[in-house]
Coordinates of C-alpha atoms in Angstrom, one line a residue:
M781 CA 15.9 21.8 67.7
S782 CA 14.9 18.7 65.8
E783 CA 17.4 16.4 67.5
Q784 CA 17.0 15.1 71.0
L785 CA 18.3 17.4 73.7
R786 CA 21.1 16.1 75.9
M787 CA 22.3 17.1 79.3
M788 CA 25.4 16.0 81.2
A789 CA 25.7 16.4 85.0
V790 CA 29.3 16.1 86.3
H791 CA 29.6 15.1 90.0
A792 CA 32.3 14.2 92.4
H793 CA 30.9 11.2 94.2
P794 CA 27.9 8.8 94.2
D795 CA 25.1 10.6 96.0
D796 CA 26.0 14.1 94.8
E797 CA 23.8 13.7 91.8
S798 CA 20.8 13.0 94.1
S799 CA 21.4 16.0 96.4
K800 CA 22.2 18.5 93.7
G801 CA 19.8 18.9 90.8
A802 CA 18.1 15.6 90.9
A803 CA 14.6 16.9 90.5
T804 CA 15.8 18.9 87.5
M805 CA 17.2 15.8 85.9
A806 CA 14.0 13.8 86.6
K807 CA 11.9 16.6 85.1
Y808 CA 14.0 16.6 81.9
V809 CA 14.0 12.9 81.6
S810 CA 10.2 13.0 81.8
E811 CA 10.2 15.4 78.8
G812 CA 12.4 13.1 76.7
V813 CA 15.8 14.8 77.3
D814 CA 18.7 12.4 77.4
V815 CA 20.5 12.9 80.7
L816 CA 23.9 11.5 81.6
V817 CA 25.4 11.7 85.1
V818 CA 29.2 11.5 85.2
T819 CA 30.6 10.4 88.6
C820 CA 34.3 11.3 88.9
T821 CA 35.2 9.0 91.9
G822 CA 33.8 5.9 93.5
G823 CA 33.3 7.6 96.9
E824 CA 35.7 5.0 98.5
R825 CA 36.8 7.3 101.3
G826 CA 33.4 8.7 102.2
S827 CA 32.4 8.2 105.8
I828 CA 29.3 6.1 106.5
L829 CA 27.0 8.9 107.5
N830 CA 23.8 6.9 108.2
P831 CA 24.0 6.0 111.9
K832 CA 21.9 2.9 111.3
L833 CA 24.7 1.4 109.1
Q834 CA 27.7 2.5 111.0
G835 CA 29.9 -0.3 112.3
D836 CA 28.6 -2.8 109.7
P837 CA 31.7 -4.9 108.9
Y838 CA 30.6 -5.9 105.4
I839 CA 30.0 -2.3 104.4
E840 CA 33.2 -1.1 105.9
A841 CA 35.1 -3.8 104.0
N842 CA 33.3 -3.3 100.7
I843 CA 32.5 0.4 100.6
H844 CA 33.4 0.8 97.0
E845 CA 31.1 -2.0 95.8
V846 CA 28.3 -0.9 98.2
R847 CA 28.4 2.7 96.9
A848 CA 28.4 1.5 93.3
K849 CA 25.2 -0.5 93.9
E850 CA 23.6 2.5 95.6
M851 CA 24.5 4.5 92.5
D852 CA 22.8 1.9 90.3
E853 CA 19.6 2.2 92.3
A854 CA 19.6 6.0 92.3
R855 CA 20.3 6.1 88.6
D856 CA 17.3 3.8 87.9
I857 CA 15.0 6.0 90.1
L858 CA 16.0 9.1 88.3
G859 CA 15.8 7.5 84.9
V860 CA 19.3 8.8 83.9
K861 CA 22.3 7.2 82.3
Q862 CA 25.5 7.1 84.4
E863 CA 29.3 6.7 83.7
W864 CA 32.2 6.5 86.1
L865 CA 35.4 8.5 85.3
G866 CA 37.3 6.1 87.5
F867 CA 39.3 8.4 89.8
V868 CA 39.9 7.6 93.5
D869 CA 38.1 9.5 96.2
S870 CA 40.4 12.0 98.0
G871 CA 38.5 12.0 101.3
L872 CA 37.8 15.1 103.2
P873 CA 40.9 16.1 105.2
E874 CA 40.3 17.3 108.8
G875 CA 42.5 18.9 111.4
D876 CA 44.7 22.0 111.9
P877 CA 46.9 21.9 110.0
L878 CA 45.2 19.8 107.4
P879 CA 46.9 16.5 106.6
P880 CA 48.2 15.9 103.1
L881 CA 45.9 14.3 100.6
P882 CA 46.4 10.6 99.9
E883 CA 48.7 9.7 97.1
G884 CA 46.9 8.8 93.8
C885 CA 43.7 10.5 94.8
F886 CA 41.5 12.5 92.3
A887 CA 42.4 15.9 93.7
L888 CA 46.1 15.3 93.1
E889 CA 45.7 14.3 89.4
D890 CA 47.0 16.5 86.7
V891 CA 44.1 18.7 85.7
D892 CA 44.7 18.6 82.0
E893 CA 45.2 14.8 82.0
A894 CA 42.2 14.2 84.1
A895 CA 40.0 16.4 81.9
G896 CA 40.9 14.2 79.0
R897 CA 38.6 11.5 80.3
L898 CA 35.8 13.9 80.6
V899 CA 36.4 15.3 77.1
K900 CA 36.1 11.7 75.7
L901 CA 32.7 11.3 77.4
I902 CA 31.5 14.7 76.2
R903 CA 32.5 13.9 72.6
E904 CA 30.7 10.5 72.8
F905 CA 27.5 11.8 74.5
R906 CA 27.4 15.2 72.8
P907 CA 25.6 17.2 75.5
H908 CA 24.1 20.6 74.8
V909 CA 24.2 21.5 78.5
I910 CA 26.6 20.6 81.2
T911 CA 26.1 21.2 85.0
T912 CA 29.0 21.1 87.5
Y913 CA 30.2 22.9 90.6
D914 CA 31.5 26.4 91.0
E915 CA 35.2 27.3 91.8
N916 CA 34.5 26.6 95.5
G917 CA 33.1 23.2 94.8
G918 CA 29.7 24.2 96.3
Y919 CA 31.6 23.5 99.5
P920 CA 35.4 23.1 99.7
H921 CA 35.8 19.4 99.3
P922 CA 38.9 18.6 97.3
D923 CA 37.0 16.4 94.9
H924 CA 34.4 19.0 94.3
I925 CA 36.9 21.6 93.5
M926 CA 38.8 19.2 91.2
T927 CA 35.4 18.4 89.5
H928 CA 35.0 22.1 88.8
K929 CA 38.5 22.4 87.3
I930 CA 38.3 19.5 84.9
S931 CA 34.7 20.5 83.9
M932 CA 36.0 24.0 82.9
V933 CA 38.9 22.6 80.9
A934 CA 36.7 19.9 79.2
F935 CA 34.0 22.4 78.2
E936 CA 36.5 24.6 76.4
A937 CA 38.5 21.7 74.9
A938 CA 35.8 19.3 73.7
G939 CA 35.1 21.4 70.6
D940 CA 38.7 22.0 69.7
P941 CA 40.0 19.4 67.2
E942 CA 43.6 20.3 68.2
R943 CA 43.1 19.3 71.8
Y944 CA 42.8 15.7 72.9
P945 CA 42.7 14.4 69.3
E946 CA 42.7 10.8 70.6
A947 CA 39.4 11.5 72.5
G948 CA 37.1 11.4 69.4
E949 CA 35.3 13.8 67.1
P950 CA 35.0 17.3 68.5
W951 CA 31.8 18.4 70.1
Q952 CA 31.1 21.8 71.6
P953 CA 28.5 22.0 74.5
L954 CA 26.5 25.2 74.3
K955 CA 26.0 26.1 78.0
L956 CA 27.6 25.3 81.3
Y957 CA 25.9 25.8 84.7
Y958 CA 27.0 25.7 88.4
N959 CA 24.6 23.8 90.7
Q960 CA 23.4 26.4 93.3
G961 CA 20.6 24.5 95.0
F962 CA 22.1 25.3 98.5
N963 CA 21.5 29.0 98.4
R964 CA 20.5 31.5 101.0
P965 CA 17.2 32.8 99.5
R966 CA 15.8 29.2 99.3
T967 CA 17.1 28.3 102.8
Q968 CA 15.7 31.5 104.3
A969 CA 12.3 31.1 102.6
L970 CA 11.9 27.5 103.9
H971 CA 13.1 28.5 107.3
D972 CA 10.6 31.3 107.6
A973 CA 7.8 29.2 106.3
L974 CA 8.4 26.5 108.8
L975 CA 8.5 28.9 111.7
E976 CA 5.3 30.7 110.5
R977 CA 3.6 27.4 110.7
G978 CA 4.8 26.6 114.2
M979 CA 7.2 23.9 112.9
E980 CA 10.9 23.3 113.8
S981 CA 13.4 24.4 111.2
P982 CA 16.6 22.5 110.5
Y983 CA 18.1 25.6 108.9
G984 CA 18.7 28.0 111.9
E985 CA 22.3 27.2 112.4
W986 CA 23.0 27.2 108.7
L987 CA 21.7 30.7 108.4
E988 CA 23.6 31.9 111.4
R989 CA 26.9 30.8 110.0
W990 CA 26.2 31.6 106.3
H991 CA 28.6 34.5 106.3
T992 CA 31.5 32.0 106.9
M993 CA 30.5 29.9 103.9
G994 CA 31.8 32.1 101.1
R995 CA 30.3 34.8 98.9
E996 CA 26.7 34.9 97.8
R997 CA 26.3 33.4 94.4
T998 CA 24.3 34.8 91.5
L999 CA 21.2 32.7 90.8
T1000 CA 20.4 33.0 87.1
T1001 CA 18.2 30.0 86.4
F1002 CA 15.2 28.7 88.4
V1003 CA 14.0 25.3 87.0
P1004 CA 10.4 24.5 88.1
C1005 CA 10.5 20.9 89.2
G1006 CA 8.4 20.6 92.4
D1007 CA 6.5 17.6 90.9
F1008 CA 9.8 15.7 91.0
F1009 CA 10.8 16.3 94.6
E1010 CA 9.6 12.9 95.7
I1011 CA 11.7 11.2 93.0
R1012 CA 14.7 13.3 94.2
D1013 CA 14.2 12.1 97.7
K1014 CA 13.8 8.5 96.7
A1015 CA 17.1 8.7 94.8
L1016 CA 18.8 10.3 97.7
I1017 CA 17.6 7.6 100.1
A1018 CA 19.0 5.0 97.8
H1019 CA 22.4 6.1 98.9
A1020 CA 21.8 4.4 102.2
T1021 CA 25.4 4.6 103.6
Q1022 CA 25.3 8.4 103.1
I1023 CA 21.7 9.4 104.0
D1024 CA 19.7 8.8 107.1
P1025 CA 16.0 8.7 106.0
D1026 CA 15.1 10.1 109.4
G1027 CA 17.6 12.9 109.1
G1028 CA 17.5 16.6 108.4
W1029 CA 17.3 16.3 104.6
F1030 CA 13.7 15.2 104.9
R1031 CA 12.3 17.3 107.7
V1032 CA 10.6 19.9 105.4
P1033 CA 7.2 18.5 104.1
L1034 CA 7.2 18.2 100.3
D1035 CA 3.9 20.1 100.0
L1036 CA 5.5 23.0 101.9
Q1037 CA 8.6 22.9 99.6
R1038 CA 6.4 22.9 96.5
E1039 CA 4.4 25.9 97.8
V1040 CA 7.3 28.0 99.0
W1041 CA 10.2 27.1 96.7
P1042 CA 9.3 24.8 93.8
T1043 CA 12.5 25.2 91.8
E1044 CA 16.1 24.2 91.7
E1045 CA 18.6 26.9 91.1
Y1046 CA 21.7 27.3 88.8
E1047 CA 24.3 29.9 88.0
L1048 CA 24.9 30.3 84.2
A1049 CA 28.7 30.2 83.9
K1050 CA 29.2 30.0 80.2
S1051 CA 26.9 30.3 77.2
L1052 CA 27.5 30.2 73.5
V1053 CA 23.9 31.0 72.7
E1054 CA 21.8 34.1 73.4
T1055 CA 19.6 34.0 76.4
S1056 CA 17.9 36.4 78.8
L1057 CA 18.2 36.2 82.6
P1058 CA 16.6 35.0 84.7
E1059 CA 15.8 31.7 83.0
N1060 CA 13.5 28.9 83.9
D1061 CA 15.1 26.3 81.5
L1062 CA 18.6 25.1 81.2
F1063 CA 18.0 24.8 77.5
A1064 CA 16.8 28.4 77.1
G1065 CA 18.3 29.7 73.8
I1066 CA 18.9 26.2 72.6
R1067 CA 15.5 24.8 72.0
N1068 CA 14.5 27.3 69.4
N1069 CA 17.9 27.5 67.6

């Protein structure tokens, strides 16, 4: 293609973009691809997961502002653009039975109406490729599942001039992918490599209960991006309220990751161009058309 390639990554909360596909985005930015992260909610109801920051009265009183600043820092580290859709975090309900979701939250929005905001951004940015979550949300957080729903509607509607006519000139993205970076083959490979080297693995319990986490996904696309794992980790650490830099995310040495599993994985969900599987590029079938 003679025009600049464009990629849109649709995520539920600030920090999701840094834990799912961040090295891929940094790689494409380095190649001159225009990358836009769309963040559906402000993460207002997210728990403070970093034990070093728990109990901080300023953070607790200003979590929305704090998480927005964290997003700014992560965005700059990755070199991407970023837009907020402006929905309110639904929180992660816990208990048996589960409590009702809070009124006015993202997961309770009308899907077609909520998708209209995303359609508007798609028509403005004109991405060739969109990444989002599968129908299970990657994991069953209400906001992740809702992100999937509006992404699917928006992908189909953005190119249709009869739908959302107020949202701008139609634009049809060509491919849509589900993030599948948390997959069993990768986890097993890293787990085995750590044990073979006499190191402790943080993945043992994950693997033992994998059968409870839903069906195995089909991995179609393996993007080589090991050179950008360090940028990925820096972006993730920028979300200081959510990530403990001494926690399990960072226990596997980067050199080992690059040796054993130097890719990030995706599931091709929709394609309007011809491509052959497996792929090593989200723009396969687009670059040469």
